[in-house]
Every structure is written in C-alpha cells, then in structure tokens.
Coordinates of C-alpha atoms in Angstrom, one line a residue:
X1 CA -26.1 11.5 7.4
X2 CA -22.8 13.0 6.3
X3 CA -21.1 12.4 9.9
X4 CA -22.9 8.7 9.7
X5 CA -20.8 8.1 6.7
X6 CA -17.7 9.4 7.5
X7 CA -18.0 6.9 10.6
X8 CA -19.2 3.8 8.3
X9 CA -15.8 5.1 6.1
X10 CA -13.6 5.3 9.1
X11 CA -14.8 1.6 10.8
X12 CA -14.1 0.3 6.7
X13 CA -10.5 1.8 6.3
X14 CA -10.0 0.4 10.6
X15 CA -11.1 -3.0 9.5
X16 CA -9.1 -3.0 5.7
X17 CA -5.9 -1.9 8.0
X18 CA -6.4 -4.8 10.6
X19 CA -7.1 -7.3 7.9
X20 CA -3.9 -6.1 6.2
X21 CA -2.0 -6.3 9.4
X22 CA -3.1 -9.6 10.0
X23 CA -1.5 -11.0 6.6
X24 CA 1.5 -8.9 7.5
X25 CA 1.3 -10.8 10.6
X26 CA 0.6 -14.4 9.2
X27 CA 4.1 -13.4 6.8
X28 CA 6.2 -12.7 9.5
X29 CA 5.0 -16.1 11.5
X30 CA 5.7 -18.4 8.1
X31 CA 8.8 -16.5 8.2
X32 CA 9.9 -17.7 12.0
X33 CA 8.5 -21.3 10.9
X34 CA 10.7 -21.5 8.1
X35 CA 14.1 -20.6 10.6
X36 CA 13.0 -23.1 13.1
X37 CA 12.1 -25.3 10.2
X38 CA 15.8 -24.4 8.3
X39 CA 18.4 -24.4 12.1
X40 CA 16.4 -27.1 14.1
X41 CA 15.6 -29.6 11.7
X42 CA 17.8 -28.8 9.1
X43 CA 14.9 -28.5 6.6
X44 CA 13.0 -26.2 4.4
X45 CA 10.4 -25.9 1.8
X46 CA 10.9 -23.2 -1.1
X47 CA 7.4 -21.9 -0.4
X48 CA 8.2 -20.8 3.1
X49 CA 11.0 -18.8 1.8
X50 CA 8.4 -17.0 -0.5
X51 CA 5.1 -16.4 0.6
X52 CA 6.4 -14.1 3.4
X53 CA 7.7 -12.1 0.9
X54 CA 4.3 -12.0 -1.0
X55 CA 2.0 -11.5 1.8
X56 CA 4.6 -8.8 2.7
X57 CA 4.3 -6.5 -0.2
X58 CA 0.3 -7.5 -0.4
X59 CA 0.0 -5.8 3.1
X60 CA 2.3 -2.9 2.0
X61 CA 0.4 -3.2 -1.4
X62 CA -3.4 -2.5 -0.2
X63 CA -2.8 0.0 2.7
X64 CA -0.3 2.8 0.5
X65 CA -3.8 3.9 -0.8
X66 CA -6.2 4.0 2.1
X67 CA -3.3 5.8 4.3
X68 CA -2.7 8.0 2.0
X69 CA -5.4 11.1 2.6
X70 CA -4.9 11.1 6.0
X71 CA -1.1 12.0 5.4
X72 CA -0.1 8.6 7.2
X73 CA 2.9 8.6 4.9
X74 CA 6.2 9.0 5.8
X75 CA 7.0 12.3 4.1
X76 CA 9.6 15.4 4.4
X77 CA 7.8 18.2 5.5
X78 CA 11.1 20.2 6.7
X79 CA 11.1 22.4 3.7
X80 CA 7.2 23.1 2.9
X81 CA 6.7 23.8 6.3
X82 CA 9.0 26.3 6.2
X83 CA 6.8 28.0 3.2
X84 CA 4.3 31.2 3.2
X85 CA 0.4 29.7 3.4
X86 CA -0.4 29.9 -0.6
X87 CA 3.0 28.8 -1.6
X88 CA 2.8 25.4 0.6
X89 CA -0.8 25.0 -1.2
X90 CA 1.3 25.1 -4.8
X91 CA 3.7 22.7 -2.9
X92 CA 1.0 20.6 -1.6
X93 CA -0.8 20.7 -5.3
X94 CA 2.5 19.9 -6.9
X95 CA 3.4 17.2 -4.8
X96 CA -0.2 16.1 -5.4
X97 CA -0.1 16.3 -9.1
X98 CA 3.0 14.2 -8.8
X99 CA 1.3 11.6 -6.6
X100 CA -1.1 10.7 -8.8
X101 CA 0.7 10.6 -12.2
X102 CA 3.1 8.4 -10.2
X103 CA 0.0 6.2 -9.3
X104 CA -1.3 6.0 -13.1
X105 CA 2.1 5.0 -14.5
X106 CA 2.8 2.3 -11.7
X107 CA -0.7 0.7 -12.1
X108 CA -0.5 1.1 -15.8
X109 CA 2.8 -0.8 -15.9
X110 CA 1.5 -3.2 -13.1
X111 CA -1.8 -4.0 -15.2
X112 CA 0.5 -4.5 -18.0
X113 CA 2.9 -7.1 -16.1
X114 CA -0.3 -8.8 -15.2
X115 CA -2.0 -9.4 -18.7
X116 CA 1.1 -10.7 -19.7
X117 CA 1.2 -13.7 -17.5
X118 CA -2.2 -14.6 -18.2
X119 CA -1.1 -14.2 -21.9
X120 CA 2.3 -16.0 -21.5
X121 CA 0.6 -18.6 -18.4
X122 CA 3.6 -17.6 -16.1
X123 CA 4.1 -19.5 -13.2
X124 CA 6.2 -19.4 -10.4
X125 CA 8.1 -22.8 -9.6
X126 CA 8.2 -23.8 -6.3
X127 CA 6.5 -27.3 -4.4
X128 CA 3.3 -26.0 -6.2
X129 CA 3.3 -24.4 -9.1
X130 CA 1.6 -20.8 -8.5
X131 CA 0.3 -18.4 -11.1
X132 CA 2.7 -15.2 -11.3
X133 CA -0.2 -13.0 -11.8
X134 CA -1.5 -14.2 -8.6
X135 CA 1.4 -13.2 -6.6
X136 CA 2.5 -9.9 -9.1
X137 CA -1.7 -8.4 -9.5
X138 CA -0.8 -6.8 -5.9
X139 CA 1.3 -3.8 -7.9
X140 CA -1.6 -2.8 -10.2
X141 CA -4.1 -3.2 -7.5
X142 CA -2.9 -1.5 -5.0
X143 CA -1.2 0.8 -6.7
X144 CA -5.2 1.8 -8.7
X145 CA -6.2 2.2 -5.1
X146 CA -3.3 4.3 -4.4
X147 CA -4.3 6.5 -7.6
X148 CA -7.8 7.1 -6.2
X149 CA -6.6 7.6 -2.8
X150 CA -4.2 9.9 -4.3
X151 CA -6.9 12.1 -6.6
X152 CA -9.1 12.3 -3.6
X153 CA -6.1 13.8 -1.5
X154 CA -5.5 16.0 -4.2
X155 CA -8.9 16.9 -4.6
X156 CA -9.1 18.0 -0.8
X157 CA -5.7 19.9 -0.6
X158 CA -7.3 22.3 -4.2
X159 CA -10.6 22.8 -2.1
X160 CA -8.3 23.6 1.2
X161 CA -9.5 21.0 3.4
X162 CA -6.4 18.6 3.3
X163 CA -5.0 17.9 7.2
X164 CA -4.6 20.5 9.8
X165 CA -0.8 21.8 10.0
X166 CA 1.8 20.2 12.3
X167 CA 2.2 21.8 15.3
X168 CA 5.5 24.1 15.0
X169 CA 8.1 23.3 17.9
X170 CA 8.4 26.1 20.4
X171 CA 11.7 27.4 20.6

C-alpha cells in the first residue's frame, strides 16, 4: 500500500510540475506576442507586458515547495560534502532549520501583503483593472507549500532518510 502511494504521490508532483510548466510556457509565448505585437506592428497592450511576468513567478511560486524534498534545488554542496558523516547531518539539520523559518516568515509576510489588498481593494491598472491580491497571493501560497515541503525535508534528513549522497568524483 505504502509503494502504491508513493507512486499516486510521485504521478501528483509529475502532473503539478507539467501543469506549472505549461503556465511557464503560456508566459514565455504572451511574451513573444507582445515583441511581434511591439516591432511589427508597432503596438502593445500593457497587459502583455505583465502577465508574463505573473505567470512567471506563479510557475516559480508553486514548484519551490514540491521540488524541494527531493533536493531539486540549486544548492552549494562544495563545503558540506567535504564534512565527516554526523557533522553534515548537523549541516543538513541547520540548513533545514533555516529552510523552514525562512518559509514561515516569507508566507507570513506574503499572507500579510494579501489581506491588505482585500482590506485596502488594491488593484492593478492596466486595460482591465486586476485585483493585486490575485496576482501578489502567489508569495504566501507557494511560499506555505514551500514551508511544508520544507518541514517534511527536515523531518526526513532528523530520521536519516533524506537523499542518497552525490557521487564523489574520482581523482
């Protein structure tokens, strides 16, 4: 049943990544749209400028969390590979510890930013009018996701099943 889930989990975080990708994708295409638009005919609307830059950091937004156990991260390992066993555990717990306090305070603040443009009813200005907490509820979102991600992570390196160690490079 265990190995049945863990396949269910791994088909979930597959599809979350492709969905992700694919409004990643659909950015980077308004994006091309709006040059064509701007150098062949010498036109542009305000929200083509935008949204790519939304759907951008909402792709970047919802996969920090999900990528995070597996060590998917782009990370410095120079120095705590270098370390004796138990002292890259300490590393691993420190850097662990630091993860998710990082995550708390930045959804915190992000769940924060959002209340108060539903308070204030912030908009963003553009051909339409769009609600800023709309575009802005990405940082606390992803960033409560990337909390979790980040205590399960944790929660594997204490109990010593975090991933297996990078190969060393033969000299």
């Amino acid at each position: 049943m265990s190995q049945r889930r863990a396949h269910v989990g791994a088909r979930l975080k597959r599809r979350w990544l492709e969905f992700w990708g694919l409004v990643f994708f659909a950015g980077i295409c308004i994006n091309f749209a709006e040059i064509i638009c701007r150098t062949l005919f010498h036109f542009s609307i305000d929200l083509m400028y935008d949204l790519p830059v939304w759907l951008t950091i909402w792709a970047v937004m919802m996969v920090a969390g999900p990528i995070l156990p597996d060590g998917d991260h782009v990370s410095v390992d120079m120095l705590r590979n270098a370390l004796p066993r138990p002292v890259r555990k300490v590393c691993d717990v420190i850097s662990g510890l630091a993860t998710v306090a990082f995550g708390v305070v930045i959804s915190w603040s992000g769940f924060i930013f959002i209340s108060q443009c539903l308070e204030f009813n912030m908009n963003i200005i553009r051909c339409v009018s769009v609600p800023r907490w709309l575009v802005e509820s990405c940082v606390g979102l992803g960033m409560a996701m990337f909390t979790v991600f980040a205590v399960y992570r944790l929660w594997g390196v204490v109990r010593d099943k975090h991933a297996p160690e990078a190969a060393e490079p033969e000299e």
